[in-house]
Structures are given as structure tokens and as C-alpha cells.
PDB file of C-alpha atoms in Angstrom:
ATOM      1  CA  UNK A   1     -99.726 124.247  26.678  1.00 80.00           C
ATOM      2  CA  UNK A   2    -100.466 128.039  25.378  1.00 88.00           C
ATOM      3  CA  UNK A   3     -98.758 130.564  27.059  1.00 86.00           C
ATOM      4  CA  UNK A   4    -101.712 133.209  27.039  1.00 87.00           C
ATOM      5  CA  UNK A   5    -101.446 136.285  28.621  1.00 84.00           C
ATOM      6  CA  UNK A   6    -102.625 137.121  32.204  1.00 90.00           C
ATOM      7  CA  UNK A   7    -103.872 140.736  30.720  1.00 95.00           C
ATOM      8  CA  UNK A   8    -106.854 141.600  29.615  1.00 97.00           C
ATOM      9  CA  UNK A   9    -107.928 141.362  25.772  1.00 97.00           C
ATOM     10  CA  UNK A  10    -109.282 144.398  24.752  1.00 98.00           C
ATOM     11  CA  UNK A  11    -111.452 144.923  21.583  1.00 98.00           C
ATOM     12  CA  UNK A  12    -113.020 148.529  20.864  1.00 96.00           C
ATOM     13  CA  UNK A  13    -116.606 147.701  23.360  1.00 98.00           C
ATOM     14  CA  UNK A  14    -115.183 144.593  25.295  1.00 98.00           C
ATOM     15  CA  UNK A  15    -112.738 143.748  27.804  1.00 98.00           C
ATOM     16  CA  UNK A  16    -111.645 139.723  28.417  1.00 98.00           C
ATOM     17  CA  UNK A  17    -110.331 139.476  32.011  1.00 97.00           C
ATOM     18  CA  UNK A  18    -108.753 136.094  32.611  1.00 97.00           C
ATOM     19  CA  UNK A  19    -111.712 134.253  35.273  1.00 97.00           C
ATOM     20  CA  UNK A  20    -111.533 135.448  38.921  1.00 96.00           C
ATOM     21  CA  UNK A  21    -113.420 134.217  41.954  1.00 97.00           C
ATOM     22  CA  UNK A  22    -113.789 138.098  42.731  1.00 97.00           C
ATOM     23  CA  UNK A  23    -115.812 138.348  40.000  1.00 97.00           C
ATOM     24  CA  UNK A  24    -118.189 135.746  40.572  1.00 97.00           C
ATOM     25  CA  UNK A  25    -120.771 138.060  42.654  1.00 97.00           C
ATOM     26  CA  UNK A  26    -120.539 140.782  39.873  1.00 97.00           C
ATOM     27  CA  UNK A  27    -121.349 137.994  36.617  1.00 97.00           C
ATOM     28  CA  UNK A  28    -123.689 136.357  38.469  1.00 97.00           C
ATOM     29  CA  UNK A  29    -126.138 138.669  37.385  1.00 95.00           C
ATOM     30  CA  UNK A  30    -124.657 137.918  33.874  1.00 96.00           C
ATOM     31  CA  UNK A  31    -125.053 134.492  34.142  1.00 96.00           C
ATOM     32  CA  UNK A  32    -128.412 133.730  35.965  1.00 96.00           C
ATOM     33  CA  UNK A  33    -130.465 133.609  33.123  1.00 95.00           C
ATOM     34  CA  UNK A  34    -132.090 129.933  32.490  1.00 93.00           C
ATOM     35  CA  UNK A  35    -132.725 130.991  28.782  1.00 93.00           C
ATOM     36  CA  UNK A  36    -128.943 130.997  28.156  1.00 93.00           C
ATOM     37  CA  UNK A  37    -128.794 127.200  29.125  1.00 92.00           C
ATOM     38  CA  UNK A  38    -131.463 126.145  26.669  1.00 93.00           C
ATOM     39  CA  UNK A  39    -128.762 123.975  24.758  1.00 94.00           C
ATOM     40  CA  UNK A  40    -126.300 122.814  27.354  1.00 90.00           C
ATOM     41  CA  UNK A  41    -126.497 120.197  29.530  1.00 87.00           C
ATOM     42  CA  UNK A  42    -126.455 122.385  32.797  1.00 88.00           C
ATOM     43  CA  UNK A  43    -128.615 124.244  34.875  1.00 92.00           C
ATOM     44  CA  UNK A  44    -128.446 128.305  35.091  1.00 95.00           C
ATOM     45  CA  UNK A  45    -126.563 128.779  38.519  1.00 96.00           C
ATOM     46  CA  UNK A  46    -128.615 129.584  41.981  1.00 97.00           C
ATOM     47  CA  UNK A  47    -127.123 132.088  43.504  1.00 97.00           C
ATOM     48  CA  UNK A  48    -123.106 133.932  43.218  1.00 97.00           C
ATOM     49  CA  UNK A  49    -122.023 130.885  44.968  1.00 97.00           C
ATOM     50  CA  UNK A  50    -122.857 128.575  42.600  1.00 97.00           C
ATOM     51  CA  UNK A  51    -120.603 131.042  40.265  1.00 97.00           C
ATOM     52  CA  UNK A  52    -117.904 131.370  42.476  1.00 97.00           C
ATOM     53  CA  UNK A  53    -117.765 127.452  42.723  1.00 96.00           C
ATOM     54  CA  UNK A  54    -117.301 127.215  38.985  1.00 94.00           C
ATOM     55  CA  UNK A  55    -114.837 129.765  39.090  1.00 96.00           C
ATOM     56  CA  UNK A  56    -112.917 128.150  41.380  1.00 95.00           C
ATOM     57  CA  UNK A  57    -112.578 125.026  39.360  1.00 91.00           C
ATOM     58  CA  UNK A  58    -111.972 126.520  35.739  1.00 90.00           C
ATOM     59  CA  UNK A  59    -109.557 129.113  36.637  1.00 92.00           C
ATOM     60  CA  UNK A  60    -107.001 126.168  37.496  1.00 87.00           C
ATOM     61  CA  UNK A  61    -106.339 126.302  34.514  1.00 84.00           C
ATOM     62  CA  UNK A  62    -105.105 122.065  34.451  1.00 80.00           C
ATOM     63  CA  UNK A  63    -108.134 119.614  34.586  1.00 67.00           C
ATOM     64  CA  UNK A  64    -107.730 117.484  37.146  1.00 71.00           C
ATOM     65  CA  UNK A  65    -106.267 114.122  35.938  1.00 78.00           C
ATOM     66  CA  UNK A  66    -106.250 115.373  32.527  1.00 78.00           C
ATOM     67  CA  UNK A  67    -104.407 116.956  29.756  1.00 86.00           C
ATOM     68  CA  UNK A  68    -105.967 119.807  28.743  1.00 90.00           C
ATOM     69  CA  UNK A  69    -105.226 123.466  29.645  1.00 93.00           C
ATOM     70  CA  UNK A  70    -108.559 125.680  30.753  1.00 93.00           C
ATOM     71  CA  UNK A  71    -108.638 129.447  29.797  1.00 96.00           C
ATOM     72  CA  UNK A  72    -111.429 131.478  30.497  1.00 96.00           C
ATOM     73  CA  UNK A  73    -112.245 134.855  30.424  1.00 98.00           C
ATOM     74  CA  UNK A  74    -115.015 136.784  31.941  1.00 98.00           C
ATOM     75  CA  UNK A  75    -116.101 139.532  29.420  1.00 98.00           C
ATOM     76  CA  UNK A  76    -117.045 143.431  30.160  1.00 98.00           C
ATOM     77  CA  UNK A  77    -118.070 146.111  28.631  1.00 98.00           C
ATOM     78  CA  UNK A  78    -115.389 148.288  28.319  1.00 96.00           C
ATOM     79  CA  UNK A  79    -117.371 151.635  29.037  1.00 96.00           C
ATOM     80  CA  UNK A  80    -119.773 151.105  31.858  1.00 94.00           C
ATOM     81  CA  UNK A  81    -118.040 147.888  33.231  1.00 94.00           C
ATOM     82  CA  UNK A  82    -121.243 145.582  32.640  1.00 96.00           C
ATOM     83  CA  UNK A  83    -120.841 142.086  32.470  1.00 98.00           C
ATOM     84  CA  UNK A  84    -121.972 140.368  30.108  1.00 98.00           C
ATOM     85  CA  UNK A  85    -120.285 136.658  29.818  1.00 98.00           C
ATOM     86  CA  UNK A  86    -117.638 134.391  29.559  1.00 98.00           C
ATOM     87  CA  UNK A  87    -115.456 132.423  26.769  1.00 98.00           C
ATOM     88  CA  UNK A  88    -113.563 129.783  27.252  1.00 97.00           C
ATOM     89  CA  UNK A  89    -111.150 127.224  25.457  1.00 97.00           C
ATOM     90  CA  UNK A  90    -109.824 123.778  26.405  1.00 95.00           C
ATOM     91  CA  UNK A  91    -106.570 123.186  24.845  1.00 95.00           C
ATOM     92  CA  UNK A  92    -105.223 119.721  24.341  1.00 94.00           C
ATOM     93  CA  UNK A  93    -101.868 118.584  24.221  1.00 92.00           C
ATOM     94  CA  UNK A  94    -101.880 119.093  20.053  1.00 94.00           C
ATOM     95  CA  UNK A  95    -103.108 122.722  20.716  1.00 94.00           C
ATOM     96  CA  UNK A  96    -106.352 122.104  19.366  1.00 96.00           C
ATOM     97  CA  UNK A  97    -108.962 124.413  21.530  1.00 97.00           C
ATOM     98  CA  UNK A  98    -112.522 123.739  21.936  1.00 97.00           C
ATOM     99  CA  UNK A  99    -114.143 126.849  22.819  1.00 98.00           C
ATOM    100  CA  UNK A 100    -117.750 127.852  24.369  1.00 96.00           C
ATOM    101  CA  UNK A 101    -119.229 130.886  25.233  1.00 97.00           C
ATOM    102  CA  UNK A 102    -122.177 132.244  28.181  1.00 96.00           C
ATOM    103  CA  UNK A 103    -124.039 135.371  27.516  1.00 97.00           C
ATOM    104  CA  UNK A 104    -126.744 137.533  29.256  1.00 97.00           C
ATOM    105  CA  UNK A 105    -129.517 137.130  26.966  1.00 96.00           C
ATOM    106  CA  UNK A 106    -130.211 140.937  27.349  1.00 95.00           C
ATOM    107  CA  UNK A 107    -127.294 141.684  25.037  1.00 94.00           C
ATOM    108  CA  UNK A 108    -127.938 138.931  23.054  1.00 93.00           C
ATOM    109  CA  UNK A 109    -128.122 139.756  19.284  1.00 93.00           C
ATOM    110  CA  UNK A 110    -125.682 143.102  19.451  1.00 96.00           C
ATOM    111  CA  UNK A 111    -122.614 141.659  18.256  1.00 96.00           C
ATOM    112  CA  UNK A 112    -121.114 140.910  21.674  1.00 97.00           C
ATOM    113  CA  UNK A 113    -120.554 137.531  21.270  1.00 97.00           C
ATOM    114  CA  UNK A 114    -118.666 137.542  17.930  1.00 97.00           C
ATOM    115  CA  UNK A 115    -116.756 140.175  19.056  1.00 98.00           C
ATOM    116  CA  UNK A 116    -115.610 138.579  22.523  1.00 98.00           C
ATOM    117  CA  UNK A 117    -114.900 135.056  20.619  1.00 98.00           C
ATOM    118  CA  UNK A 118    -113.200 136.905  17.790  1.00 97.00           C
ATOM    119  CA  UNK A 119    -110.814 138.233  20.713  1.00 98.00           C
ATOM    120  CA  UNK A 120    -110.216 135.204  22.063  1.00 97.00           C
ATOM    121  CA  UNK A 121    -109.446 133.190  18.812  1.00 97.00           C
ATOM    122  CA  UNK A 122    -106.891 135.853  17.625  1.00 96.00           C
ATOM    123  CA  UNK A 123    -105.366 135.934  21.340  1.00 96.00           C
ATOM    124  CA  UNK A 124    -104.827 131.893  21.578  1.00 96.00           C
ATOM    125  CA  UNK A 125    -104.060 132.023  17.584  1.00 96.00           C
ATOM    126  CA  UNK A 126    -101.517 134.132  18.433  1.00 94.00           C
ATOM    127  CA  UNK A 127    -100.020 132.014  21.588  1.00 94.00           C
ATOM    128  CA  UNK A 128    -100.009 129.074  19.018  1.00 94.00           C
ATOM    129  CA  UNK A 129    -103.410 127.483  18.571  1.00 96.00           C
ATOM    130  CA  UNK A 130    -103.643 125.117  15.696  1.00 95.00           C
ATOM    131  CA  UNK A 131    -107.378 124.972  15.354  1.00 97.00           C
ATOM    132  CA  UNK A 132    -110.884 125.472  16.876  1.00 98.00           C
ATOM    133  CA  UNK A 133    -113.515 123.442  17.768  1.00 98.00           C
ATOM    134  CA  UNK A 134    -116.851 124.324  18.556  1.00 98.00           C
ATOM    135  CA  UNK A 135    -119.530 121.901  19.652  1.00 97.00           C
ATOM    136  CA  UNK A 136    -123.107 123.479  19.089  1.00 97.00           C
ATOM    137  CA  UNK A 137    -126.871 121.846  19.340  1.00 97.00           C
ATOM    138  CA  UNK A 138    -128.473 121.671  16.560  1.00 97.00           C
ATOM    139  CA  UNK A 139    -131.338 123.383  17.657  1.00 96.00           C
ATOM    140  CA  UNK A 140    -129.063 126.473  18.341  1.00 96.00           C
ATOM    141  CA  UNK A 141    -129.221 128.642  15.570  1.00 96.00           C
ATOM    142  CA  UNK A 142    -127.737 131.876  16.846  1.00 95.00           C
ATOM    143  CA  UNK A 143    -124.933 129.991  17.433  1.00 96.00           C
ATOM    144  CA  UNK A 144    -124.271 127.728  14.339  1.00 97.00           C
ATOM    145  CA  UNK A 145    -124.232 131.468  12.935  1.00 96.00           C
ATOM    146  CA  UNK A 146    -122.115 132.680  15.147  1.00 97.00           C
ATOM    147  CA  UNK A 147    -119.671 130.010  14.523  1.00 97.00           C
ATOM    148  CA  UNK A 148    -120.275 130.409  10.212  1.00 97.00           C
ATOM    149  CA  UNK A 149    -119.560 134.665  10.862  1.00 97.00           C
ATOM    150  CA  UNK A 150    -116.217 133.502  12.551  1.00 97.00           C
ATOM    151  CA  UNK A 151    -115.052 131.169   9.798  1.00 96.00           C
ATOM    152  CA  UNK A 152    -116.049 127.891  11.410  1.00 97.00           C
ATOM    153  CA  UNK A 153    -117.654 124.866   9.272  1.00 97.00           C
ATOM    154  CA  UNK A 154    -119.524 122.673  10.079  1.00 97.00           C
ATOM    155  CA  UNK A 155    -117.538 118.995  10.491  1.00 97.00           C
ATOM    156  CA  UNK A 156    -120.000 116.718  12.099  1.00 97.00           C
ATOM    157  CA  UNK A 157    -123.138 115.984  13.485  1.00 97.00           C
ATOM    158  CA  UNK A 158    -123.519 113.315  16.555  1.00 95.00           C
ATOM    159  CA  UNK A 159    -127.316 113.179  17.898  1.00 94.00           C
ATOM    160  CA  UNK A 160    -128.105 116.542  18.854  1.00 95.00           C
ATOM    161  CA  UNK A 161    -124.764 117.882  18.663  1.00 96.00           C
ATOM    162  CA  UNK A 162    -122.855 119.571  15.331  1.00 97.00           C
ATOM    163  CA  UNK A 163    -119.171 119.951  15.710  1.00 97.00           C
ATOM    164  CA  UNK A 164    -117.731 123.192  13.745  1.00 98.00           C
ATOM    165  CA  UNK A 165    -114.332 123.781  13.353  1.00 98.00           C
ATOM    166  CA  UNK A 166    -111.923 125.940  12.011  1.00 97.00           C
ATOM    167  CA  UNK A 167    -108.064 126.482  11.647  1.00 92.00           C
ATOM    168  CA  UNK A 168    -106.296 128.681  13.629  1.00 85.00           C
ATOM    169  CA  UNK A 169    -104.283 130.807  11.218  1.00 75.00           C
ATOM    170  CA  UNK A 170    -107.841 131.562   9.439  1.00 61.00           C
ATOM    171  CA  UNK A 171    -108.521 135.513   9.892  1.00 53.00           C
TER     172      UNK A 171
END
């Protein structure tokens, strides 16, 4: 397990808080967009409930009868408070992470998302990652270039899904 920090990663526009169900009411209007689940195998949520629910579960941080570690982080701009997303890893026992990322499609395309998952790859590099995984459809271009900007390569491709990676020291 990683010992990340309960505080909040700052970068100069963003703030990572670690997930709370308070929050859930506030993303929601972050997260509602259907657009932003063009490539994953879930619907956008209903209503704040359906956020809070999700909260609820991922912010045990333990899956349930497994062995990974959950960290998630809702993400905010730092000036006005906005939300705009969330990043999360899964960590497994050999402190390899696979990580994913929600935005509001409103703010897609101005850097936010590099700059939230940069954050979060230097934070759990530092707690002692060894390497990143990231598992992106291959439809999804914004992201496969998302992932190449960071320093991820592409590994694999399985059906509709690439796998990039990338080591953790890489910076």
C-alpha cells in the first residue's frame, strides 16, 4: 500500500482533494455530462446521488475482497473553486497503479487534464509507485495523447482497448 497524503495536491490552476461524499452535490455538475462516457463502459450519473453513491464506495480506499488500494481525487480549480473532475489510481500489491481520469467536457482541451494527472503521478511516484498503467479505447484519441504528453507508451492492444504504460521514476 502507498501512503499518500490526505492533503490536497496543488499545481499552479488545480487543486486534488482526496474524494469526499460532501463533494458529490458540487461535481455532479462536473460529472453529468454523457459525452465524457463515450469510451467507458458506464453511464453518465442521474442525479448527485448517483455521485454520492460512487463516492461512497471509492473513497474506501480497500476494494472489497480485493487487494488493491483506491485513491481518488476530485479536482478544482484553484481560483474560482470550479470543479472540473476526478483522477484516480488502483494500486496493487506490487505498487503498480492503474489510473483513469473524468472531466467536464467544457474544459476539455485546456490542459486540465494533463496537468491534474501530472499531479497525481508525481504525488503516488513520490509515495513509491513503481509504474503506471493506463487502459484507453482505441477510439479515444484525446486520450492516447494525453497518455503519449505524460510519457506513457503504448504496451498492448486487447479488442477495443490499448493499454499504455509508463514507469514511475519517468519525469
Amino acid at each position: 500500500m502507498l501512503s499518500a497524503a490526505r492533503t490536497p495536491i496543488l499545481t499552479p490552476r488545480l487543486e486534488l482533494r482526496r474524494t469526499r461524499i460532501e463533494d458529490a452535490s458540487t461535481m455532479f455538475e462536473a460529472l453529468r455530462h454523457s459525452e465524457t462516457y463515450t469510451f467507458l463502459p458506464r453511464a453518465a450519473p442521474r442525479s448527485p446521488a448517483d455521485v454520492a453513491t460512487h463516492f461512497a464506495r471509492v473513497i474506501q480506499e480497500t476494494a472489497p475482497g480485493r487487494r488493491e488500494q483506491w485513491l481518488n481525487w476530485t479536482v478544482w480549480r484553484r481560483d474560482i473553486g470550479l470543479p472540473l473532475g476526478t483522477v484516480e489510481a488502483s494500486v496493487d500489491p506490487a505498487r503498480s497503479a492503474a489510473i483513469g481520469y473524468l472531466f467536464d467536457p467544457r474544459c476539455w482541451r485546456r490542459g486540465y487534464g494533463r496537468e491534474a494527472v501530472a499531479a497525481m503521478l508525481d504525488h503516488l511516484s513520490a509515495c513509491g509507485a513503481a509504474s503506471f498503467d493506463a487502459s484507453i479505447d482505441v477510439r479515444n484519441i484525446a486520450s492516447q495523447r494525453l497518455a503519449a504528453a505524460l510519457g506513457f507508451t503504448h504496451a498492448s492492444t486487447t479488442g477495443i482497448d490499448q493499454i499504455w504504460r509508463r514507469d514511475a521514476d519517468l519525469r
